[in-house]
Amino acid sequence: MPLLNEPFPVQIDRFEQDKKVVVIAATNRKQDLDPALISRFDSIIPFGLPDHQNRKEIAAQYAKHLTETELDELATVTEEMSGRDIRDVCQQAERSWASKLIRGKVPKDGDQTRLPPLQDYIGSAMNRRKGFLSSPPRQTQNSASDIKKARVVLD
């Protein structure tokens, strides 16, 4: 029977105990995982959200035309966002800007017309933040249960 036809926790239980099998999983939304799945992992290694400097560096990868000051401001408004969230914020701002360009809604200012201004990135971040308000809060600290579960088994 192919493994893909079974729920993942069942697949994990079927691994042969005498074989050395390592399963590595990652998620930004642990709260959405089935506790039965989480309980099958021997180790949980939490990675927090990026700090201000890391958010600035992530934004700089996608919005290369922004100044240091603008990147600082973007890093501030993307607090509590993951690297993927920041990437999505930048990509959404750029898609929106491209749409405005195509429809002729952008004033012609030479090279500045080709790239979105900081305000478009901030608007995209604010829209993304509104989505956060309707979902469960993100965990930025380790809970007591996470610390208890975070045991390393070395064979």
mmCIF file of N, CA and C in Angstrom, residues 8-97:
data_model
loop_
_atom_site.group_PDB
_atom_site.id
_atom_site.type_symbol
_atom_site.label_atom_id
_atom_site.label_comp_id
_atom_site.label_asym_id
_atom_site.label_seq_id
_atom_site.Cartn_x
_atom_site.Cartn_y
_atom_site.Cartn_z
ATOM 1 N N PHE A 8 -0.446 10.896 7.830
ATOM 2 C CA PHE A 8 0.976 10.982 8.171
ATOM 3 C C PHE A 8 1.307 10.377 9.535
ATOM 4 N N PRO A 9 0.524 10.615 10.599
ATOM 5 C CA PRO A 9 0.861 9.981 11.888
ATOM 6 C C PRO A 9 0.928 8.457 11.804
ATOM 7 N N VAL A 10 0.063 7.852 10.992
ATOM 8 C CA VAL A 10 0.076 6.397 10.830
ATOM 9 C C VAL A 10 1.358 5.973 10.117
ATOM 10 N N GLN A 11 1.778 6.747 9.119
ATOM 11 C CA GLN A 11 3.019 6.446 8.413
ATOM 12 C C GLN A 11 4.200 6.477 9.373
ATOM 13 N N ILE A 12 4.242 7.474 10.239
ATOM 14 C CA ILE A 12 5.338 7.586 11.203
ATOM 15 C C ILE A 12 5.359 6.362 12.117
ATOM 16 N N ASP A 13 4.202 5.921 12.578
ATOM 17 C CA ASP A 13 4.126 4.756 13.466
ATOM 18 C C ASP A 13 4.621 3.480 12.790
ATOM 19 N N ARG A 14 4.540 3.408 11.478
ATOM 20 C CA ARG A 14 4.934 2.196 10.754
ATOM 21 C C ARG A 14 6.431 2.119 10.475
ATOM 22 N N PHE A 15 7.179 3.169 10.739
ATOM 23 C CA PHE A 15 8.624 3.094 10.526
ATOM 24 C C PHE A 15 9.190 1.987 11.404
ATOM 25 N N GLU A 16 10.096 1.239 10.865
ATOM 26 C CA GLU A 16 10.704 0.148 11.626
ATOM 27 C C GLU A 16 11.559 0.729 12.741
ATOM 28 N N GLN A 17 11.356 0.205 13.932
ATOM 29 C CA GLN A 17 12.048 0.741 15.106
ATOM 30 C C GLN A 17 13.552 0.520 15.052
ATOM 31 N N ASP A 18 14.001 -0.552 14.396
ATOM 32 C CA ASP A 18 15.432 -0.826 14.362
ATOM 33 C C ASP A 18 16.151 -0.051 13.258
ATOM 34 N N LYS A 19 15.424 0.649 12.435
ATOM 35 C CA LYS A 19 16.023 1.458 11.367
ATOM 36 C C LYS A 19 16.208 2.886 11.862
ATOM 37 N N LYS A 20 17.247 3.501 11.400
ATOM 38 C CA LYS A 20 17.485 4.897 11.768
ATOM 39 C C LYS A 20 16.778 5.784 10.737
ATOM 40 N N VAL A 21 15.652 6.303 11.116
ATOM 41 C CA VAL A 21 14.862 7.164 10.248
ATOM 42 C C VAL A 21 14.758 8.525 10.912
ATOM 43 N N VAL A 22 15.046 9.547 10.153
ATOM 44 C CA VAL A 22 14.928 10.911 10.657
ATOM 45 C C VAL A 22 13.850 11.617 9.845
ATOM 46 N N VAL A 23 12.870 12.136 10.531
ATOM 47 C CA VAL A 23 11.818 12.914 9.887
ATOM 48 C C VAL A 23 11.954 14.338 10.399
ATOM 49 N N ILE A 24 12.109 15.264 9.482
ATOM 50 C CA ILE A 24 12.215 16.674 9.849
ATOM 51 C C ILE A 24 11.011 17.391 9.249
ATOM 52 N N ALA A 25 10.325 18.135 10.065
ATOM 53 C CA ALA A 25 9.154 18.880 9.609
ATOM 54 C C ALA A 25 9.280 20.317 10.091
ATOM 55 N N ALA A 26 8.672 21.224 9.366
ATOM 56 C CA ALA A 26 8.697 22.635 9.760
ATOM 57 C C ALA A 26 7.345 23.262 9.454
ATOM 58 N N THR A 27 6.956 24.204 10.288
ATOM 59 C CA THR A 27 5.706 24.920 10.064
ATOM 60 C C THR A 27 5.774 26.293 10.710
ATOM 61 N N ASN A 28 5.051 27.214 10.149
ATOM 62 C CA ASN A 28 4.858 28.526 10.771
ATOM 63 C C ASN A 28 3.540 28.552 11.542
ATOM 64 N N ARG A 29 2.781 27.485 11.464
ATOM 65 C CA ARG A 29 1.449 27.466 12.064
ATOM 66 C C ARG A 29 1.247 26.197 12.894
ATOM 67 N N LYS A 30 2.064 26.035 13.909
ATOM 68 C CA LYS A 30 1.984 24.850 14.771
ATOM 69 C C LYS A 30 0.589 24.700 15.374
ATOM 70 N N GLN A 31 -0.062 25.817 15.662
ATOM 71 C CA GLN A 31 -1.381 25.771 16.285
ATOM 72 C C GLN A 31 -2.413 25.089 15.383
ATOM 73 N N ASP A 32 -2.131 24.972 14.089
ATOM 74 C CA ASP A 32 -3.067 24.326 13.172
ATOM 75 C C ASP A 32 -2.816 22.829 13.016
ATOM 76 N N LEU A 33 -1.736 22.319 13.620
ATOM 77 C CA LEU A 33 -1.406 20.901 13.482
ATOM 78 C C LEU A 33 -2.194 20.049 14.472
ATOM 79 N N ASP A 34 -2.490 18.851 14.061
ATOM 80 C CA ASP A 34 -3.167 17.881 14.916
ATOM 81 C C ASP A 34 -2.218 17.481 16.048
ATOM 82 N N PRO A 35 -2.662 17.568 17.302
ATOM 83 C CA PRO A 35 -1.803 17.158 18.424
ATOM 84 C C PRO A 35 -1.285 15.725 18.283
ATOM 85 N N ALA A 36 -2.049 14.853 17.613
ATOM 86 C CA ALA A 36 -1.591 13.473 17.397
ATOM 87 C C ALA A 36 -0.329 13.450 16.537
ATOM 88 N N LEU A 37 -0.240 14.351 15.589
ATOM 89 C CA LEU A 37 0.964 14.441 14.760
ATOM 90 C C LEU A 37 2.133 14.980 15.574
ATOM 91 N N ILE A 38 1.909 16.050 16.302
ATOM 92 C CA ILE A 38 2.975 16.671 17.096
ATOM 93 C C ILE A 38 3.548 15.674 18.098
ATOM 94 N N SER A 39 2.697 14.848 18.692
ATOM 95 C CA SER A 39 3.159 13.907 19.719
ATOM 96 C C SER A 39 4.083 12.829 19.158
ATOM 97 N N ARG A 40 4.114 12.643 17.854
ATOM 98 C CA ARG A 40 4.957 11.613 17.245
ATOM 99 C C ARG A 40 6.411 12.060 17.101
ATOM 100 N N PHE A 41 6.686 13.336 17.284
ATOM 101 C CA PHE A 41 8.052 13.843 17.141
ATOM 102 C C PHE A 41 8.759 13.819 18.487
ATOM 103 N N ASP A 42 10.001 13.355 18.481
ATOM 104 C CA ASP A 42 10.794 13.297 19.712
ATOM 105 C C ASP A 42 11.334 14.660 20.106
ATOM 106 N N SER A 43 11.573 15.511 19.136
ATOM 107 C CA SER A 43 12.181 16.817 19.417
ATOM 108 C C SER A 43 11.391 17.915 18.733
ATOM 109 N N ILE A 44 11.244 19.005 19.434
ATOM 110 C CA ILE A 44 10.652 20.203 18.852
ATOM 111 C C ILE A 44 11.648 21.321 19.084
ATOM 112 N N ILE A 45 12.080 21.924 18.007
ATOM 113 C CA ILE A 45 13.045 23.014 18.104
ATOM 114 C C ILE A 45 12.360 24.277 17.591
ATOM 115 N N PRO A 46 11.943 25.148 18.502
ATOM 116 C CA PRO A 46 11.245 26.359 18.057
ATOM 117 C C PRO A 46 12.227 27.402 17.508
ATOM 118 N N PHE A 47 11.814 28.060 16.472
ATOM 119 C CA PHE A 47 12.550 29.185 15.912
ATOM 120 C C PHE A 47 11.622 30.382 15.991
ATOM 121 N N GLY A 48 12.060 31.420 16.642
ATOM 122 C CA GLY A 48 11.231 32.606 16.788
ATOM 123 C C GLY A 48 11.121 33.393 15.492
ATOM 124 N N LEU A 49 10.319 34.407 15.553
ATOM 125 C CA LEU A 49 10.166 35.302 14.411
ATOM 126 C C LEU A 49 11.404 36.184 14.291
ATOM 127 N N PRO A 50 11.684 36.694 13.100
ATOM 128 C CA PRO A 50 12.882 37.515 12.924
ATOM 129 C C PRO A 50 12.805 38.821 13.716
ATOM 130 N N ASP A 51 13.967 39.257 14.218
ATOM 131 C CA ASP A 51 14.036 40.538 14.917
ATOM 132 C C ASP A 51 14.104 41.678 13.889
ATOM 133 N N HIS A 52 14.195 42.907 14.373
ATOM 134 C CA HIS A 52 14.165 44.082 13.491
ATOM 135 C C HIS A 52 15.238 44.002 12.407
ATOM 136 N N GLN A 53 16.466 43.701 12.800
ATOM 137 C CA GLN A 53 17.567 43.654 11.832
ATOM 138 C C GLN A 53 17.338 42.560 10.786
ATOM 139 N N ASN A 54 16.881 41.410 11.225
ATOM 140 C CA ASN A 54 16.610 40.323 10.275
ATOM 141 C C ASN A 54 15.456 40.663 9.343
ATOM 142 N N ARG A 55 14.417 41.318 9.874
ATOM 143 C CA ARG A 55 13.300 41.732 9.009
ATOM 144 C C ARG A 55 13.788 42.730 7.964
ATOM 145 N N LYS A 56 14.666 43.619 8.376
ATOM 146 C CA LYS A 56 15.232 44.609 7.451
ATOM 147 C C LYS A 56 16.030 43.905 6.345
ATOM 148 N N GLU A 57 16.829 42.918 6.726
ATOM 149 C CA GLU A 57 17.627 42.179 5.743
ATOM 150 C C GLU A 57 16.741 41.379 4.791
ATOM 151 N N ILE A 58 15.679 40.801 5.313
ATOM 152 C CA ILE A 58 14.754 40.049 4.459
ATOM 153 C C ILE A 58 14.081 41.000 3.472
ATOM 154 N N ALA A 59 13.598 42.126 3.962
ATOM 155 C CA ALA A 59 12.946 43.106 3.085
ATOM 156 C C ALA A 59 13.914 43.610 2.018
ATOM 157 N N ALA A 60 15.178 43.783 2.386
ATOM 158 C CA ALA A 60 16.184 44.282 1.439
ATOM 159 C C ALA A 60 16.395 43.309 0.277
ATOM 160 N N GLN A 61 16.161 42.036 0.504
ATOM 161 C CA GLN A 61 16.300 41.052 -0.573
ATOM 162 C C GLN A 61 15.226 41.235 -1.641
ATOM 163 N N TYR A 62 14.074 41.737 -1.243
ATOM 164 C CA TYR A 62 12.951 41.854 -2.165
ATOM 165 C C TYR A 62 12.712 43.277 -2.647
ATOM 166 N N ALA A 63 13.045 44.247 -1.842
ATOM 167 C CA ALA A 63 12.819 45.657 -2.196
ATOM 168 C C ALA A 63 14.177 46.357 -2.255
ATOM 169 N N LYS A 64 14.985 45.945 -3.203
ATOM 170 C CA LYS A 64 16.374 46.408 -3.297
ATOM 171 C C LYS A 64 16.497 47.913 -3.525
ATOM 172 N N HIS A 65 15.474 48.528 -4.052
ATOM 173 C CA HIS A 65 15.536 49.957 -4.363
ATOM 174 C C HIS A 65 15.254 50.860 -3.154
ATOM 175 N N LEU A 66 14.754 50.305 -2.056
ATOM 176 C CA LEU A 66 14.451 51.130 -0.883
ATOM 177 C C LEU A 66 15.742 51.540 -0.175
ATOM 178 N N THR A 67 15.734 52.740 0.394
ATOM 179 C CA THR A 67 16.896 53.239 1.136
ATOM 180 C C THR A 67 16.978 52.541 2.492
ATOM 181 N N GLU A 68 18.102 52.715 3.185
ATOM 182 C CA GLU A 68 18.267 52.133 4.524
ATOM 183 C C GLU A 68 17.167 52.619 5.467
ATOM 184 N N THR A 69 16.868 53.907 5.402
ATOM 185 C CA THR A 69 15.828 54.479 6.262
ATOM 186 C C THR A 69 14.470 53.861 5.946
ATOM 187 N N GLU A 70 14.172 53.706 4.663
ATOM 188 C CA GLU A 70 12.899 53.100 4.268
ATOM 189 C C GLU A 70 12.831 51.631 4.695
ATOM 190 N N LEU A 71 13.947 50.920 4.562
ATOM 191 C CA LEU A 71 13.977 49.520 5.005
ATOM 192 C C LEU A 71 13.765 49.421 6.509
ATOM 193 N N ASP A 72 14.332 50.380 7.263
ATOM 194 C CA ASP A 72 14.106 50.416 8.713
ATOM 195 C C ASP A 72 12.621 50.571 9.022
ATOM 196 N N GLU A 73 11.982 51.472 8.295
ATOM 197 C CA GLU A 73 10.553 51.698 8.523
ATOM 198 C C GLU A 73 9.733 50.458 8.155
ATOM 199 N N LEU A 74 10.092 49.820 7.047
ATOM 200 C CA LEU A 74 9.386 48.604 6.643
ATOM 201 C C LEU A 74 9.601 47.490 7.671
ATOM 202 N N ALA A 75 10.807 47.390 8.210
ATOM 203 C CA ALA A 75 11.087 46.388 9.250
ATOM 204 C C ALA A 75 10.236 46.647 10.489
ATOM 205 N N THR A 76 10.002 47.907 10.794
ATOM 206 C CA THR A 76 9.180 48.255 11.959
ATOM 207 C C THR A 76 7.726 47.837 11.747
ATOM 208 N N VAL A 77 7.175 48.105 10.570
ATOM 209 C CA VAL A 77 5.758 47.784 10.344
ATOM 210 C C VAL A 77 5.523 46.292 10.101
ATOM 211 N N THR A 78 6.592 45.530 9.893
ATOM 212 C CA THR A 78 6.432 44.084 9.699
ATOM 213 C C THR A 78 6.756 43.298 10.970
ATOM 214 N N GLU A 79 6.759 43.978 12.117
ATOM 215 C CA GLU A 79 6.995 43.283 13.384
ATOM 216 C C GLU A 79 5.969 42.164 13.548
ATOM 217 N N GLU A 80 6.403 41.049 14.116
ATOM 218 C CA GLU A 80 5.590 39.846 14.328
ATOM 219 C C GLU A 80 5.245 39.123 13.026
ATOM 220 N N MET A 81 5.976 39.413 11.955
ATOM 221 C CA MET A 81 5.787 38.697 10.696
ATOM 222 C C MET A 81 6.976 37.779 10.464
ATOM 223 N N SER A 82 6.697 36.656 9.828
ATOM 224 C CA SER A 82 7.756 35.704 9.481
ATOM 225 C C SER A 82 8.456 36.172 8.208
ATOM 226 N N GLY A 83 9.543 35.516 7.877
ATOM 227 C CA GLY A 83 10.247 35.829 6.636
ATOM 228 C C GLY A 83 9.344 35.644 5.431
ATOM 229 N N ARG A 84 8.542 34.594 5.448
ATOM 230 C CA ARG A 84 7.609 34.352 4.347
ATOM 231 C C ARG A 84 6.570 35.467 4.262
ATOM 232 N N ASP A 85 6.093 35.929 5.415
ATOM 233 C CA ASP A 85 5.127 37.029 5.419
ATOM 234 C C ASP A 85 5.734 38.275 4.778
ATOM 235 N N ILE A 86 6.986 38.573 5.128
ATOM 236 C CA ILE A 86 7.651 39.765 4.593
ATOM 237 C C ILE A 86 7.833 39.625 3.085
ATOM 238 N N ARG A 87 8.226 38.436 2.646
ATOM 239 C CA ARG A 87 8.339 38.188 1.204
ATOM 240 C C ARG A 87 6.994 38.437 0.527
ATOM 241 N N ASP A 88 5.922 37.900 1.109
ATOM 242 C CA ASP A 88 4.591 38.064 0.528
ATOM 243 C C ASP A 88 4.160 39.527 0.505
ATOM 244 N N VAL A 89 4.489 40.273 1.565
ATOM 245 C CA VAL A 89 4.188 41.710 1.615
ATOM 246 C C VAL A 89 4.855 42.417 0.441
ATOM 247 N N CYS A 90 6.131 42.130 0.234
ATOM 248 C CA CYS A 90 6.878 42.779 -0.850
ATOM 249 C C CYS A 90 6.329 42.385 -2.213
ATOM 250 N N GLN A 91 6.053 41.110 -2.398
ATOM 251 C CA GLN A 91 5.531 40.658 -3.684
ATOM 252 C C GLN A 91 4.150 41.239 -3.967
ATOM 253 N N GLN A 92 3.315 41.347 -2.945
ATOM 254 C CA GLN A 92 1.989 41.925 -3.140
ATOM 255 C C GLN A 92 2.096 43.402 -3.498
ATOM 256 N N ALA A 93 2.987 44.125 -2.828
ATOM 257 C CA ALA A 93 3.186 45.545 -3.142
ATOM 258 C C ALA A 93 3.641 45.707 -4.592
ATOM 259 N N GLU A 94 4.521 44.829 -5.034
ATOM 260 C CA GLU A 94 5.032 44.922 -6.402
ATOM 261 C C GLU A 94 3.976 44.532 -7.432
ATOM 262 N N ARG A 95 3.151 43.527 -7.124
ATOM 263 C CA ARG A 95 2.060 43.166 -8.045
ATOM 264 C C ARG A 95 1.049 44.306 -8.165
ATOM 265 N N SER A 96 0.731 44.900 -7.030
ATOM 266 C CA SER A 96 -0.214 46.014 -7.025
ATOM 267 C C SER A 96 0.340 47.194 -7.827
ATOM 268 N N TRP A 97 1.628 47.465 -7.639
ATOM 269 C CA TRP A 97 2.281 48.562 -8.363
ATOM 270 C C TRP A 97 2.290 48.283 -9.864
#
